[in-house]
Structures are given as structure tokens and as C-alpha cells.
mmCIF file of C-alpha atoms in Angstrom:
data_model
loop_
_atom_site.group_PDB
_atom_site.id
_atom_site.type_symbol
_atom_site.label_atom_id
_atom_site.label_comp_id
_atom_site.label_asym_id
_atom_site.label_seq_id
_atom_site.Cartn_x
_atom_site.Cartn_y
_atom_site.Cartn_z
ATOM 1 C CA UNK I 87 139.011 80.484 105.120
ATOM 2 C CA UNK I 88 136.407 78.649 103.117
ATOM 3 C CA UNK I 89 137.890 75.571 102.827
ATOM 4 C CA UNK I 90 138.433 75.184 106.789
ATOM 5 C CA UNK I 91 134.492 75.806 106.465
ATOM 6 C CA UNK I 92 134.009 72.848 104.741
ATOM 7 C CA UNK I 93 136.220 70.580 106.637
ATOM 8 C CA UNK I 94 134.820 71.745 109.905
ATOM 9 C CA UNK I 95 130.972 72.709 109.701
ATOM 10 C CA UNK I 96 129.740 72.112 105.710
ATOM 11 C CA UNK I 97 130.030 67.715 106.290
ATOM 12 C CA UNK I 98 125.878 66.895 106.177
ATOM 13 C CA UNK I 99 126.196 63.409 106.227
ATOM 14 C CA UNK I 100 128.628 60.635 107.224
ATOM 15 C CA UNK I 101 129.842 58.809 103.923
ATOM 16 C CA UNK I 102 130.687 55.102 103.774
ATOM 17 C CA UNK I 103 133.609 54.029 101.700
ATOM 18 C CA UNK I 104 137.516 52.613 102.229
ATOM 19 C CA UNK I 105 140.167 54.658 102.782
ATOM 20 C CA UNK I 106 140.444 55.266 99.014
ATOM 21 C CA UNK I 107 136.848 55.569 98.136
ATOM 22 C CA UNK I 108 137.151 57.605 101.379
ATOM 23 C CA UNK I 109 139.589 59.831 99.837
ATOM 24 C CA UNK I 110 138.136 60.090 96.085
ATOM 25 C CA UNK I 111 134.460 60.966 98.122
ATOM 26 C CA UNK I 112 135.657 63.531 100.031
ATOM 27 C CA UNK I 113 137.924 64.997 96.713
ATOM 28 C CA UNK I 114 134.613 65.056 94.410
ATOM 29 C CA UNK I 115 132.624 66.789 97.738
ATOM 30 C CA UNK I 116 135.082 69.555 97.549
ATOM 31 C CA UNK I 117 135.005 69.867 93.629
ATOM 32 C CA UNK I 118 131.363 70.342 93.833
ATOM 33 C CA UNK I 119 131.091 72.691 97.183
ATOM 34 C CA UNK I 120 134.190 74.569 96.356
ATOM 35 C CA UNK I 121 134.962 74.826 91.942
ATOM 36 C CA UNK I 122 137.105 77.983 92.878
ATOM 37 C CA UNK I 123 139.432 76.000 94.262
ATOM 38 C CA UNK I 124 138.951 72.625 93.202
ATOM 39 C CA UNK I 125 138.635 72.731 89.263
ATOM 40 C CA UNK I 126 137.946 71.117 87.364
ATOM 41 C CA UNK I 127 136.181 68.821 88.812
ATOM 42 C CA UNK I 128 136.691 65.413 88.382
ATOM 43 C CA UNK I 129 140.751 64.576 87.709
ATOM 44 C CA UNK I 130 142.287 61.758 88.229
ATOM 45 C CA UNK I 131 143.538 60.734 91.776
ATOM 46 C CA UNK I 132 147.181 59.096 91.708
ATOM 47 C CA UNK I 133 149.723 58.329 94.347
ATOM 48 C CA UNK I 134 152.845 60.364 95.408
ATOM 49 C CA UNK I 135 155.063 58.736 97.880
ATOM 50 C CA UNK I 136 152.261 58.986 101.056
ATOM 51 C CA UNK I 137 149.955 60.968 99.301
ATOM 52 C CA UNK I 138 146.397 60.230 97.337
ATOM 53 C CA UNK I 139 146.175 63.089 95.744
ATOM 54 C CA UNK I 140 144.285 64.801 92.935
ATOM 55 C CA UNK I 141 145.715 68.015 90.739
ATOM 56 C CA UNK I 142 143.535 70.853 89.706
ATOM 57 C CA UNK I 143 144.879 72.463 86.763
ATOM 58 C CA UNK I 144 142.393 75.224 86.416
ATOM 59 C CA UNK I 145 143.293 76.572 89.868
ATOM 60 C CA UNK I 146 146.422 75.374 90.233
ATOM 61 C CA UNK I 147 145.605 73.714 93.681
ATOM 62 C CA UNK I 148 145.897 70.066 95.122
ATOM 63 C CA UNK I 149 144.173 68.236 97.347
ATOM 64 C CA UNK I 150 145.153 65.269 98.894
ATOM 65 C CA UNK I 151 145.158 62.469 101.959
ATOM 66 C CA UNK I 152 148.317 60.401 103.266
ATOM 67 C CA UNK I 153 148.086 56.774 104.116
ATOM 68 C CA UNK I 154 147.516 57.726 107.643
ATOM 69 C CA UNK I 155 144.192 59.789 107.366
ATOM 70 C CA UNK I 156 145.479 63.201 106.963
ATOM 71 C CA UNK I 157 144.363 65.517 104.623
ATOM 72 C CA UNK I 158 146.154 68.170 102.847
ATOM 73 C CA UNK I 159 145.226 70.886 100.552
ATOM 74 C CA UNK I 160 148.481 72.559 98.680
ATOM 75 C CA UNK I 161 148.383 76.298 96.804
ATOM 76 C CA UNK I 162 148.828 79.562 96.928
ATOM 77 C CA UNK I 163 145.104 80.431 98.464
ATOM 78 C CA UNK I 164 146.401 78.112 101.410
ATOM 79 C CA UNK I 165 150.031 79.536 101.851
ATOM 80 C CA UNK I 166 151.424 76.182 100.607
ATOM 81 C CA UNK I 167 151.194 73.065 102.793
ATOM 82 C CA UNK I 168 147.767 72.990 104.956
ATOM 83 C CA UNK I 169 146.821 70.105 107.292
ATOM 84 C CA UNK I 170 143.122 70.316 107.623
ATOM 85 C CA UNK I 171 142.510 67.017 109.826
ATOM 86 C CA UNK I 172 142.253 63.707 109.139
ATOM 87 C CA UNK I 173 139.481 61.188 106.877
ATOM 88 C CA UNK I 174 138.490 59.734 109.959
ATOM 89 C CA UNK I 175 136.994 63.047 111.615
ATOM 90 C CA UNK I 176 134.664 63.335 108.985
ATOM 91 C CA UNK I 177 134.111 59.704 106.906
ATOM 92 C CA UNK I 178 132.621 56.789 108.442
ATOM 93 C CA UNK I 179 134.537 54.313 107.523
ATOM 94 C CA UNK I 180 133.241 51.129 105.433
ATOM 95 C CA UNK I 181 131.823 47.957 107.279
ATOM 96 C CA UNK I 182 132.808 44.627 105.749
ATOM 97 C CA UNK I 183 132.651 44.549 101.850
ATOM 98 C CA UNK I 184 132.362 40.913 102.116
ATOM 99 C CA UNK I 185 129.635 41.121 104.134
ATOM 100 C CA UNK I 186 127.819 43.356 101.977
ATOM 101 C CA UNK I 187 128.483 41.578 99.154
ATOM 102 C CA UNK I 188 127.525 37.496 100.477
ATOM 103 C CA UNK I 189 124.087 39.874 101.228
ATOM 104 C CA UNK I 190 123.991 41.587 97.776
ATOM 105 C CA UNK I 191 124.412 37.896 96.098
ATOM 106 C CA UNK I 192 121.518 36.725 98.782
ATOM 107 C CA UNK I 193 119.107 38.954 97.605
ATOM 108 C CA UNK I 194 119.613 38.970 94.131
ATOM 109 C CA UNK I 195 120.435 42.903 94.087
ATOM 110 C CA UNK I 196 122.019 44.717 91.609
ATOM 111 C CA UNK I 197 123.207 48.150 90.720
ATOM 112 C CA UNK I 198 124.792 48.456 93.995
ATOM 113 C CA UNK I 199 128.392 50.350 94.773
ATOM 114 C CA UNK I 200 130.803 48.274 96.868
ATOM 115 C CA UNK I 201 134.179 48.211 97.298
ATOM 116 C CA UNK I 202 136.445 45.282 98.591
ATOM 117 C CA UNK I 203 139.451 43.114 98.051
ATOM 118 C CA UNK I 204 140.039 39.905 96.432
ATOM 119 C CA UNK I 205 142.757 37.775 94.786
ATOM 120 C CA UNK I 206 143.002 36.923 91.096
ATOM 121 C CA UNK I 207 141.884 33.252 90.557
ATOM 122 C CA UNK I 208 140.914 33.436 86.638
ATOM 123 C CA UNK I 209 142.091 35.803 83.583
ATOM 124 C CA UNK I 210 139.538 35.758 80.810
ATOM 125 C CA UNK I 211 139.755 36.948 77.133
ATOM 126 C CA UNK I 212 139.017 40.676 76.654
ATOM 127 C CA UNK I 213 135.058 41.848 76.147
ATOM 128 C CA UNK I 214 135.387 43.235 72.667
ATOM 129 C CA UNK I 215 131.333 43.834 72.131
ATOM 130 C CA UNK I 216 130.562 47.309 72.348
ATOM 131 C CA UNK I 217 133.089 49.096 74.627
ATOM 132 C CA UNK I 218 135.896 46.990 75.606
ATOM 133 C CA UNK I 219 136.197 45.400 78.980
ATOM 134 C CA UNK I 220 139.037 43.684 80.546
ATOM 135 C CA UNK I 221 138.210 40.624 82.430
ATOM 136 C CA UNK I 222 139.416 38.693 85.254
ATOM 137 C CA UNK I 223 137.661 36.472 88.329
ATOM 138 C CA UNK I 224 139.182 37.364 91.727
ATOM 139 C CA UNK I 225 138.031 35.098 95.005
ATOM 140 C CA UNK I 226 137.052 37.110 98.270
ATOM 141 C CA UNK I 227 138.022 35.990 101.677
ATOM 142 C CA UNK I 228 134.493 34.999 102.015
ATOM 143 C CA UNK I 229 135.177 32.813 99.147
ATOM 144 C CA UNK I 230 132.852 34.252 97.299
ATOM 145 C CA UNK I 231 133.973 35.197 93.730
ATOM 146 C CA UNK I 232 133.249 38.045 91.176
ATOM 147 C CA UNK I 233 133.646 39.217 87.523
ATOM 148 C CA UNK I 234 135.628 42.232 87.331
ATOM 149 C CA UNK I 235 134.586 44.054 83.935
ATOM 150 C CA UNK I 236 136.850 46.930 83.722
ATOM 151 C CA UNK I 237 136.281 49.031 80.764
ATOM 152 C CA UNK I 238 139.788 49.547 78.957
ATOM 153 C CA UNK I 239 138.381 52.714 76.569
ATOM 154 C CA UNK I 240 137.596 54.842 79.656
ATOM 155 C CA UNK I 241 140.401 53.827 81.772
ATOM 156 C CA UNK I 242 143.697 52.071 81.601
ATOM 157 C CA UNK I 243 144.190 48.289 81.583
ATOM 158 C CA UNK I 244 146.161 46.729 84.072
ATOM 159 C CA UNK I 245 148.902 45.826 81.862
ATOM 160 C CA UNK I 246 150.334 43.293 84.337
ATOM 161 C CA UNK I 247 147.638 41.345 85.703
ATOM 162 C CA UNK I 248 149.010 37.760 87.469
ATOM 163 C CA UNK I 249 147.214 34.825 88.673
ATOM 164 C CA UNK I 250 146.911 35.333 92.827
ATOM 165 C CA UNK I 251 147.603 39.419 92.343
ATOM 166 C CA UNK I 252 145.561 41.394 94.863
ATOM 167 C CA UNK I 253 143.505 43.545 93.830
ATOM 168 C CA UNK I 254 141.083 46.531 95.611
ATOM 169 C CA UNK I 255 137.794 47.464 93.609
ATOM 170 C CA UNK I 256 135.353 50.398 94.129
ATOM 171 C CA UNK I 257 132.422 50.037 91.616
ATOM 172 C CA UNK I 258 128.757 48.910 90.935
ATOM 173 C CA UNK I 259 127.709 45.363 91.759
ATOM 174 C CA UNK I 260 125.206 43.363 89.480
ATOM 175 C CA UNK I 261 124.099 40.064 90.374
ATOM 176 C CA UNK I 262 124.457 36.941 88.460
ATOM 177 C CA UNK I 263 124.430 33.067 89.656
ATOM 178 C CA UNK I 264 128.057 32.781 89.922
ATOM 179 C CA UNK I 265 128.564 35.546 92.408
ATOM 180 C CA UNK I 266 128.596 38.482 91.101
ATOM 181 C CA UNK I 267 129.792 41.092 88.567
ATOM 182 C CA UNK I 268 131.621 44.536 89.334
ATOM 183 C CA UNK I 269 132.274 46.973 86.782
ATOM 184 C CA UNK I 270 132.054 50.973 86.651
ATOM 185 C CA UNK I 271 135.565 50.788 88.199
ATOM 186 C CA UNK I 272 136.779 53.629 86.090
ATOM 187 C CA UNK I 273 135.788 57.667 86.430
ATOM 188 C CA UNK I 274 132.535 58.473 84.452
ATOM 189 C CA UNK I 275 132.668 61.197 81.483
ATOM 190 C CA UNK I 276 129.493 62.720 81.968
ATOM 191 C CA UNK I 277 129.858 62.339 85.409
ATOM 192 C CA UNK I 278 126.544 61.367 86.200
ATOM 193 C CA UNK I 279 127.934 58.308 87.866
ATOM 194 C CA UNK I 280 130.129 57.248 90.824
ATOM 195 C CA UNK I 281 133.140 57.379 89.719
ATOM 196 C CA UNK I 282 135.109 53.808 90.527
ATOM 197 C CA UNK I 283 138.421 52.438 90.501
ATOM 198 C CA UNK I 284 140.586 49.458 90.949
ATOM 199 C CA UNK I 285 143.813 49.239 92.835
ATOM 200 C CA UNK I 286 146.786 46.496 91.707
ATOM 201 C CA UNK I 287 150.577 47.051 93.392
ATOM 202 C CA UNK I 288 149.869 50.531 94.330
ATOM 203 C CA UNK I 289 148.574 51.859 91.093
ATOM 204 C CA UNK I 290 145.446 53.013 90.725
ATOM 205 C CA UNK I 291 143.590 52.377 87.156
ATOM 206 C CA UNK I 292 140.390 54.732 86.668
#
């Protein structure tokens, strides 16, 4: 089968990401290797009870990766339920975000994509200039803190957002004196770009 081809020989590179950015890499690698099954390419991931998993409507196939590592592909082209192996036998998983960021925020660098985890510390006023972004500071462990500038006309706003929430990020750093900005947590359109998300009680917003 094709797809066993791709989970087993078609990998040219290890990718760096968490186990969600993990998961949405390895979905967007199979959309673009495999559109027959996979289309179209770039839905929405969402959780079901273990599962990340994205829907293809188009094809009527899923694909998807339990909390554990394993991942699944579901349809009739793979007689139902098929375990092709888990994240970890094919995705190198990320190094410290924190890390990378302290060193993004050393150098001055920008247009970077990181991922990471922080905790709500400051809930600003909505961006209303151009496309609208909702804002919020979160701290890191490393105590180092960062803008999130999510942008609420390409992807839900976190409706619920508390002071001291946690919340996961995959998006594009840009560097600015006080830390650091992330936004491009959403999926992209065109998509030309990575597409990001963020990740508050369990629900992912892109």
C-alpha cells in the first residue's frame, strides 16, 4: 500500500516540532505526498477523545495520532482502522523551546517558528488595525515573556482566556525588546506559510 510507503521508506528528513506540531507536520507531509488520499489538503486538526486528528472530506479518509505517539489512518482504502507506527519512529522530537527562544531574543532574530508553553500573566485590548489580533502576555519557565498576537479573522478567539491559563503555541517569532512576539498561530489561506496554532484546556484554536 502507498501509504505504508510513506510511513516506512518516503521520510527524507527528520522534522523538529512537539508532539502537536509533530502531528500537524507529519498530516500536511501526507496531504502533499499523497492528495488521493489526503484531500484536501490543509483541514483543520481537532481532538477526539485520544486522537489528533484531521478529516478529509474529498476522500473521505482520516488521519490521525493518539496522545501516545501512534498514528492512525481510518477509510475504506485502509479497511478501516490502520496502525501505521508511532510519531516517534519518524519525528525528531523538539529540543527546549525555551532554550531556543532566550537564543532567538539574544540575537535579535526574527521570523523564526517555535513552539513552547507559557502561562498567561497579562490580557491586553484587542489589535483592531488591519486584521484583528487577540492579545495576551504569557511568562515562560525561563521567565522570559512574549506577545501572543493571534489573528481572530483567520482563526477562532479563545473565548475564555484567564489570568495564569496555560497555554501551548506553535508560530513565528519576531523580536522586540521586551521578549518577544509570536503570531502566525493560526492555519494560512494561501498556504504559503507554516501553518500555527495555539493550544488552551485541550482545544486547539487555528
Amino acid at each position: 500500500m502507498k501509504f505504508i510507503l510513506f510511513i516506512y521508506i518516503l521520510f527524507p528528513s527528520m522534522l523538529m516540532a512537539s508532539n502537536l506540531s509533530d502531528s500537524n507536520k507529519l498530516f500536511n507531509f501526507a496531504e502533499s505526498l499523497y492528495p488521493e488520499f489526503f484531500s484536501p489538503a490543509g483541514a483543520s486538526s481537532f481532538e477526539f477523545d485520544d486522537y489528533l486528528v484531521r478529516y478529509y472530506s474529498e476522500t473521505n479518509n482520516y488521519i490521525g495520532t493518539k496522545k501516545n505517539g501512534e498514528v492512525y489512518v481510518y477509510g475504506d482504502i485502509f479497511n478501516g482502522l490502520l496502525n501505521v507506527g508511532i510519531l516517534s519512529d519518524y519525528v525528531e522530537l523538539d529540543t527546549d523551546g525555551d532554550e531556543l527562544l532566550s537564543e532567538l531574543f539574544n540575537e535579535r532574530a526574527s521570523d523564526v517558528q517555535v513552539q513552547g508553553k507559557g502561562v498567561v500573566i497579562v490580557i491586553l485590548s484587542d489589535d483592531l488595525k488591519g486584521s484583528r489580533h487577540q492579545r495576551f502576555v504569557i511568562r515562560l519557565a525561563s521567565r522570559q515573556t512574549l506577545l501572543i498576537a493571534h489573528n481572530i479573522d483567520l482563526a477562532p478567539r479563545i473565548s475564555n482566556l484567564s489570568l495564569n491559563d496555560s497555554i501551548e503555541f506553535f508560530g513565528e517569532y519576531v523580536w522586540n525588546d521586551k521578549g518577544g512576539i509570536i503570531h502566525w498561530t493560526h492555519i494560512d489561506p494561501a498556504g504559503k506559510h507554516i501553518h500555527g496554532w495555539l493550544l488552551h484546556n485541550d482545544i486547539i484554536y487555528q
